[in-house]
mmCIF file of C-alpha atoms in Angstrom:
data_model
loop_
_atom_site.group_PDB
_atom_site.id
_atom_site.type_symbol
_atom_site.label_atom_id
_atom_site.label_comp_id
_atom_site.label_asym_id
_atom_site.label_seq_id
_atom_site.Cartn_x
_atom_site.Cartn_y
_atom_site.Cartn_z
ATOM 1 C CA UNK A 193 -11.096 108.438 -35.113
ATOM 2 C CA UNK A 194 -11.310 105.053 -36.619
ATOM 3 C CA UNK A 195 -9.288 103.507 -33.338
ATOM 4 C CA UNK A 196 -12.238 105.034 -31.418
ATOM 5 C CA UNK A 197 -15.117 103.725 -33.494
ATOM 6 C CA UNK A 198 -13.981 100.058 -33.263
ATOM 7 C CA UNK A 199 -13.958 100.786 -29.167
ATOM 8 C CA UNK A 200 -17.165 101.923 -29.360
ATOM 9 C CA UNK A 201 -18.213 98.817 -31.421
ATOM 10 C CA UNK A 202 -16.321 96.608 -28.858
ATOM 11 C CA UNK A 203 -17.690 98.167 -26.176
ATOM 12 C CA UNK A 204 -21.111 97.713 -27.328
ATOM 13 C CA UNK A 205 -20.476 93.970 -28.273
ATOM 14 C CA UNK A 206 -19.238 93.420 -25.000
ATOM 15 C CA UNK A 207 -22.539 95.119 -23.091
ATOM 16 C CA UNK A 208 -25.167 92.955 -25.646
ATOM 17 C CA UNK A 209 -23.269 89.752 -24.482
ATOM 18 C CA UNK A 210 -23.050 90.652 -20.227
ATOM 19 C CA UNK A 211 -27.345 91.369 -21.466
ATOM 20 C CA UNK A 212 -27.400 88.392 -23.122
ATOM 21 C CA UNK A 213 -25.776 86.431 -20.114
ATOM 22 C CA UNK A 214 -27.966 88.233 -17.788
ATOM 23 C CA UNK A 215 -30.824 87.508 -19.730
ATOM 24 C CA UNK A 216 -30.123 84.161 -19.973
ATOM 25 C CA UNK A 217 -29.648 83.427 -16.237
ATOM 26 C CA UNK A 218 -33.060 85.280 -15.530
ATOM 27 C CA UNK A 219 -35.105 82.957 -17.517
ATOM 28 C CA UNK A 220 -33.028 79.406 -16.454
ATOM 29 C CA UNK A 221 -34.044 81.177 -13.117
ATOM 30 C CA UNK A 222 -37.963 81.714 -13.877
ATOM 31 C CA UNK A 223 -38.288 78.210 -15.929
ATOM 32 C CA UNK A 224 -36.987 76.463 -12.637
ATOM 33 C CA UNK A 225 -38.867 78.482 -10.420
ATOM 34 C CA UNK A 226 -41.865 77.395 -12.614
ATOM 35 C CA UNK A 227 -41.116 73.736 -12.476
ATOM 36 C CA UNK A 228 -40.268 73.668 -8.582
ATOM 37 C CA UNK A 229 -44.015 75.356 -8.277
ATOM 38 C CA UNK A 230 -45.852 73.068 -10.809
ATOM 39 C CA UNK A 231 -44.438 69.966 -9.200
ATOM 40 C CA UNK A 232 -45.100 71.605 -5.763
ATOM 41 C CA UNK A 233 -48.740 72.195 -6.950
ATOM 42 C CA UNK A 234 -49.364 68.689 -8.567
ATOM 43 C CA UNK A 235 -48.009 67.141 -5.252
ATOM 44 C CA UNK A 236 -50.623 69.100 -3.055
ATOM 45 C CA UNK A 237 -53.461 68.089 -5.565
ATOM 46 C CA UNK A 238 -52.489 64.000 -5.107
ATOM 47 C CA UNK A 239 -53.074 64.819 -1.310
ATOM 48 C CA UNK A 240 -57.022 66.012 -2.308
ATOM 49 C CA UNK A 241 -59.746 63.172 -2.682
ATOM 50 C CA UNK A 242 -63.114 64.643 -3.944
ATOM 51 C CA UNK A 243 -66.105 62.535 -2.931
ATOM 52 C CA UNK A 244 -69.450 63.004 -4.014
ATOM 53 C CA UNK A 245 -72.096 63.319 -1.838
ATOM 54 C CA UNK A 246 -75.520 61.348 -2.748
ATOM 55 C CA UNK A 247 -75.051 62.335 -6.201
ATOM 56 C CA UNK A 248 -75.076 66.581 -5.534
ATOM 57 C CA UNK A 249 -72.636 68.204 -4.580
ATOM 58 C CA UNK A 250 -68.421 67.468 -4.193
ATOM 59 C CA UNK A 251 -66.794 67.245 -0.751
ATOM 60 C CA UNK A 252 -62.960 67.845 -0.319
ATOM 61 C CA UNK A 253 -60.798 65.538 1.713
ATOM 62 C CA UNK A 254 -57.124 65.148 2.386
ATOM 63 C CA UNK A 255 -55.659 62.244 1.530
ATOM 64 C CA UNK A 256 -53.090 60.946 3.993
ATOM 65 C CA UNK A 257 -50.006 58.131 3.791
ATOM 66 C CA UNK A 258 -50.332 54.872 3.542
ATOM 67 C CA UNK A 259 -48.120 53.624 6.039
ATOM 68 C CA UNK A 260 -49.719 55.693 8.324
ATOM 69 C CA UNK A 261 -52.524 54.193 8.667
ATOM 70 C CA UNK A 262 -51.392 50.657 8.398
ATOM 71 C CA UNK A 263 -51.631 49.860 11.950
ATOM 72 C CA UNK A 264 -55.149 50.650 12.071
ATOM 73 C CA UNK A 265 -55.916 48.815 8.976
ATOM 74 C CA UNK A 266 -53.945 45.905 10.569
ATOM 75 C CA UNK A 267 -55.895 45.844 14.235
ATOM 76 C CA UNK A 268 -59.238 46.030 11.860
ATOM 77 C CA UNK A 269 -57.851 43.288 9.721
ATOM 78 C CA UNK A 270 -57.521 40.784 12.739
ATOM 79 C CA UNK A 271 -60.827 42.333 14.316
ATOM 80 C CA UNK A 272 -63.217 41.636 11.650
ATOM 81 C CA UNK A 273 -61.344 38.398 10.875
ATOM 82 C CA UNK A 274 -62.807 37.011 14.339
ATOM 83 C CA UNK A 275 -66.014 38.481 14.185
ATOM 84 C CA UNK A 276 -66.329 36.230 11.102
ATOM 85 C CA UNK A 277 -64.898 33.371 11.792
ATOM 86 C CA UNK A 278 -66.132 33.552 15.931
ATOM 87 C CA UNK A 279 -69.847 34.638 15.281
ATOM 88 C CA UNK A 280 -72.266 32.005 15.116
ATOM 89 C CA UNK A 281 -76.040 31.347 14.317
ATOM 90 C CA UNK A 282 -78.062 28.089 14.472
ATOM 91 C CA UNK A 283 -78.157 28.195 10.705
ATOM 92 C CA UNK A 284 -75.732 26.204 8.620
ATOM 93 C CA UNK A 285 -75.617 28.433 5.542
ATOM 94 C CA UNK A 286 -75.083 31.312 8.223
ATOM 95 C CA UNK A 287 -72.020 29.672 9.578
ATOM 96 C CA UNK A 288 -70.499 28.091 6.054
ATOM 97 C CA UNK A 289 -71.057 31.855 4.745
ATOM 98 C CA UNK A 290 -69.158 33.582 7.813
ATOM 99 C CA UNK A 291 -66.096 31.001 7.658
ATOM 100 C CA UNK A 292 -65.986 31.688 3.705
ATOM 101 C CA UNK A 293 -65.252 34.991 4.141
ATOM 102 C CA UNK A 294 -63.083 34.649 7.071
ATOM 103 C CA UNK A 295 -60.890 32.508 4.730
ATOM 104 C CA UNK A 296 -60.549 35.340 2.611
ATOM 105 C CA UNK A 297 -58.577 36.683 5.330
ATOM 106 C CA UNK A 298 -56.604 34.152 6.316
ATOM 107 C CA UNK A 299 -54.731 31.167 5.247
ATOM 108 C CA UNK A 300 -54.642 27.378 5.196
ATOM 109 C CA UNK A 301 -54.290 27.478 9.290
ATOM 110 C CA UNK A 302 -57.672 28.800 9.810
ATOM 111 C CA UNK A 303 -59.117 25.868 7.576
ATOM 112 C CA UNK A 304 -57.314 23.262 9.433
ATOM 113 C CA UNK A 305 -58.948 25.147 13.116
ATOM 114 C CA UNK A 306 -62.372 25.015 11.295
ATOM 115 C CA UNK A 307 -62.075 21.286 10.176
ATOM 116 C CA UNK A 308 -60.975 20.437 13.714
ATOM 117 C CA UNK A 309 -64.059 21.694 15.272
ATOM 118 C CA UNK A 310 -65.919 20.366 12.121
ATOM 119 C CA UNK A 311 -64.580 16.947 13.012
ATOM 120 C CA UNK A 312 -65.304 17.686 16.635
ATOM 121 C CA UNK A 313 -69.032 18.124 16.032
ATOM 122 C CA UNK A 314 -68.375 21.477 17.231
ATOM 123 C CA UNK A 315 -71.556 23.401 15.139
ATOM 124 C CA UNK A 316 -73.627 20.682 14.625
ATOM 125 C CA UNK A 317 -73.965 21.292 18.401
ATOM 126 C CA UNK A 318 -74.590 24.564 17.841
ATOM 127 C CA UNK A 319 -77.345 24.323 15.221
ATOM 128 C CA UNK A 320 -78.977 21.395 17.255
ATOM 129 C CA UNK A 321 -79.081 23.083 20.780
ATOM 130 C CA UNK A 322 -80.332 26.228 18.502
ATOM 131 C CA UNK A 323 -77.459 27.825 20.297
ATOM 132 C CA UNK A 324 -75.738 31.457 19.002
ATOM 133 C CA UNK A 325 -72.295 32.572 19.622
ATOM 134 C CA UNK A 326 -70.806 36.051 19.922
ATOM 135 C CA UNK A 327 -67.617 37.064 20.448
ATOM 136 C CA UNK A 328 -66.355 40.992 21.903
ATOM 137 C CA UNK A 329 -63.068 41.738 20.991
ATOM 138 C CA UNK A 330 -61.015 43.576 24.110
ATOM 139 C CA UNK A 331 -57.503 44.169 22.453
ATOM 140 C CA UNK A 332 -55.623 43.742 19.605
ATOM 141 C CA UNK A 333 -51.696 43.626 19.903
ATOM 142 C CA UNK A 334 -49.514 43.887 16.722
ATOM 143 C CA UNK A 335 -45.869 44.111 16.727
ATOM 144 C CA UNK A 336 -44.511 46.061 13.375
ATOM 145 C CA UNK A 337 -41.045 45.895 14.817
ATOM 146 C CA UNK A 338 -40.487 42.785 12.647
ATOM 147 C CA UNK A 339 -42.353 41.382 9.569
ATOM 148 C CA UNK A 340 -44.338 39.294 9.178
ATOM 149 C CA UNK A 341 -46.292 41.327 12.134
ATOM 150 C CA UNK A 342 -46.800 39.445 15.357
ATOM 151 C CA UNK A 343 -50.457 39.742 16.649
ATOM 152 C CA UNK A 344 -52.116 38.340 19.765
ATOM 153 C CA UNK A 345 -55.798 39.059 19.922
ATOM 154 C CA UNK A 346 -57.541 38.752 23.035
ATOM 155 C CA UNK A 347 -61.450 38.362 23.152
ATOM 156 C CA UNK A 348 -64.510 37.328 25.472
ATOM 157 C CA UNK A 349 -66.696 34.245 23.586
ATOM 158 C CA UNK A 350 -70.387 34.090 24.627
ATOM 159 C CA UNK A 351 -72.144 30.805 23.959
ATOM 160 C CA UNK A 352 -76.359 31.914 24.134
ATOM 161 C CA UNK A 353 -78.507 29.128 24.970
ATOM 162 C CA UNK A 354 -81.936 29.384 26.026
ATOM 163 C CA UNK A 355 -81.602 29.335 29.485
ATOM 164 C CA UNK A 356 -78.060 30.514 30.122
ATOM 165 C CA UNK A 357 -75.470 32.254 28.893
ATOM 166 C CA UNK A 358 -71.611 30.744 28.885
ATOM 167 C CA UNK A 359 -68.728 33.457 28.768
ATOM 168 C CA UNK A 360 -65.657 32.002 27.729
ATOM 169 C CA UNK A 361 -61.857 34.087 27.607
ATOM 170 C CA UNK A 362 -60.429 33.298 23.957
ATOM 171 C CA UNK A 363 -57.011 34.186 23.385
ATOM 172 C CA UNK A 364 -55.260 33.830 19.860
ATOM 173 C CA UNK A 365 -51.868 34.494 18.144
ATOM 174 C CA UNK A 366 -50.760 34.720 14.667
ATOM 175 C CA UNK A 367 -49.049 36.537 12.110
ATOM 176 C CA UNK A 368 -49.711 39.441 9.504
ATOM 177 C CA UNK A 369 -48.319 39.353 6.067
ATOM 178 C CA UNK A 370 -49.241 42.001 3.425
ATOM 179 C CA UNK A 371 -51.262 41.118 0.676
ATOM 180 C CA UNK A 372 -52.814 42.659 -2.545
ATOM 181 C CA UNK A 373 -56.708 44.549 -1.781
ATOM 182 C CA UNK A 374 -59.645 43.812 -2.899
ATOM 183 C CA UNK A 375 -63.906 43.542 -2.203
ATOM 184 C CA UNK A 376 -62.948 40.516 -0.153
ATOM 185 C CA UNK A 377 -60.072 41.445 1.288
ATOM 186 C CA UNK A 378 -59.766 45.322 1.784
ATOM 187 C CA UNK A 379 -57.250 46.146 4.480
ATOM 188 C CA UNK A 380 -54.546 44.037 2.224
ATOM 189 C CA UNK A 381 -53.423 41.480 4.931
ATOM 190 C CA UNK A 382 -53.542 37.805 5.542
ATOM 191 C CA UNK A 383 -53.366 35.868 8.909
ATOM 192 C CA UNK A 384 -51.068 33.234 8.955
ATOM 193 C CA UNK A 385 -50.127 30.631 11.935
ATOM 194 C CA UNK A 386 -53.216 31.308 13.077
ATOM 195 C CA UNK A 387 -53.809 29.381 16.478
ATOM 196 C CA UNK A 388 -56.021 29.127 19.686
ATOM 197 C CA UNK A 389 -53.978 29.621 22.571
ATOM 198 C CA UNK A 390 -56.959 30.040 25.029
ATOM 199 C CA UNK A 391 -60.559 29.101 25.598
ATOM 200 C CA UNK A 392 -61.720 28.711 28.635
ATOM 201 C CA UNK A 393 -64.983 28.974 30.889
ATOM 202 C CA UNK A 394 -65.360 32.438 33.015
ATOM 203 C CA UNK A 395 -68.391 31.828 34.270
ATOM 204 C CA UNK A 396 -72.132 30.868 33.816
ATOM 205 C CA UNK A 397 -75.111 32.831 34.221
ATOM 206 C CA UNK A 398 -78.987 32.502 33.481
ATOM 207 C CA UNK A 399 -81.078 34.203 31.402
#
């Protein structure tokens, strides 16, 4: 009788512990399954950017990756770079204010391509013939095969005077290095080795 009582107290040790085990496993199971959701959660909230609208109401939009959208940052980069430093008015504080920004943009090369054409008497022609240039950018090429990023930027130049109107084919190369953002320089590049490789007269027409 006493033989059978310690089985029974065996027996029952035995089945707590396989609970306990069991027991056990099930809630290593549910914490993990709780982490693996929380982190899955958190990750889908980075991917949200809420923007308010005018001050009333919140808009939802997806964030996306970086490095996606790199290229177009870098084509926008070189684009707005030459719409800067290529766009010219008959107004000297116009044309120092453009190249200062441009600069922002670019390095030391781009100063020693202004100062040429400085030297040149290049816009002093242009603010004394009350001339205006404006320059249409056709393509941008950039190379992300190898860094820094080859780019070759090809562009029509039109040189306004009052009678006629001067289209010129501008072609330029240089090079794309990342950079740190900010107000002056948002897409995170600079150009360096920046050069004129063509500029030359299409064609002439009046007014």
């Amino acid at each position: 009788m006493e033989f059978k009582s310690l089985k029974n107290i065996e027996t029952s040790f035995r089945q707590l512990r396989l609970f306990g085990i069991v027991y056990l496993c099930a809630c290593t199971l549910l914490v993990g399954y709780s982490v693996w959701k929380a982190y899955g959660f958190a990750e889908a909230q980075r991917q949200k950017i809420y923007v308010l609208d005018e001050g009333k109401s919140l808009m939802l939009a997806l964030s996306q990756d970086l490095e996606q959208n790199r290229p177009v940052e870098a084509r926008e980069h070189v684009r707005r770079f030459h719409e800067l430093f290529f766009s010219l008015s008959p107004d000297k504080d116009a044309i120092e204010g453009n190249i200062r920004r441009a600069m922002f943009l670019s390095d030391r090369s781009t100063y020693s391509h202004y100062r040429d054409l400085a030297e040149q008497g290049y816009y002093n022609r242009i603010i004394s013939g009350n001339m205006s240039q404006r320059i249409g950018i056709d393509s941008v090429k950039c190379d992300f095969n190898a860094y820094p990023y080859e780019v070759v930027t090809y562009a029509r130049l039109s040189i306004i005077r009052e009678k006629s109107v001067t289209e010129r084919s501008l072609v330029t190369r240089g090079r794309l290095a990342n950079s740190i953002r900010s107000d002056n320089n948002p897409h995170g590049f600079i150009l360096e080795a920046f050069r004129v490789v063509e500029n030359r007269d299409i064609r002439v027409y009046d007014r």
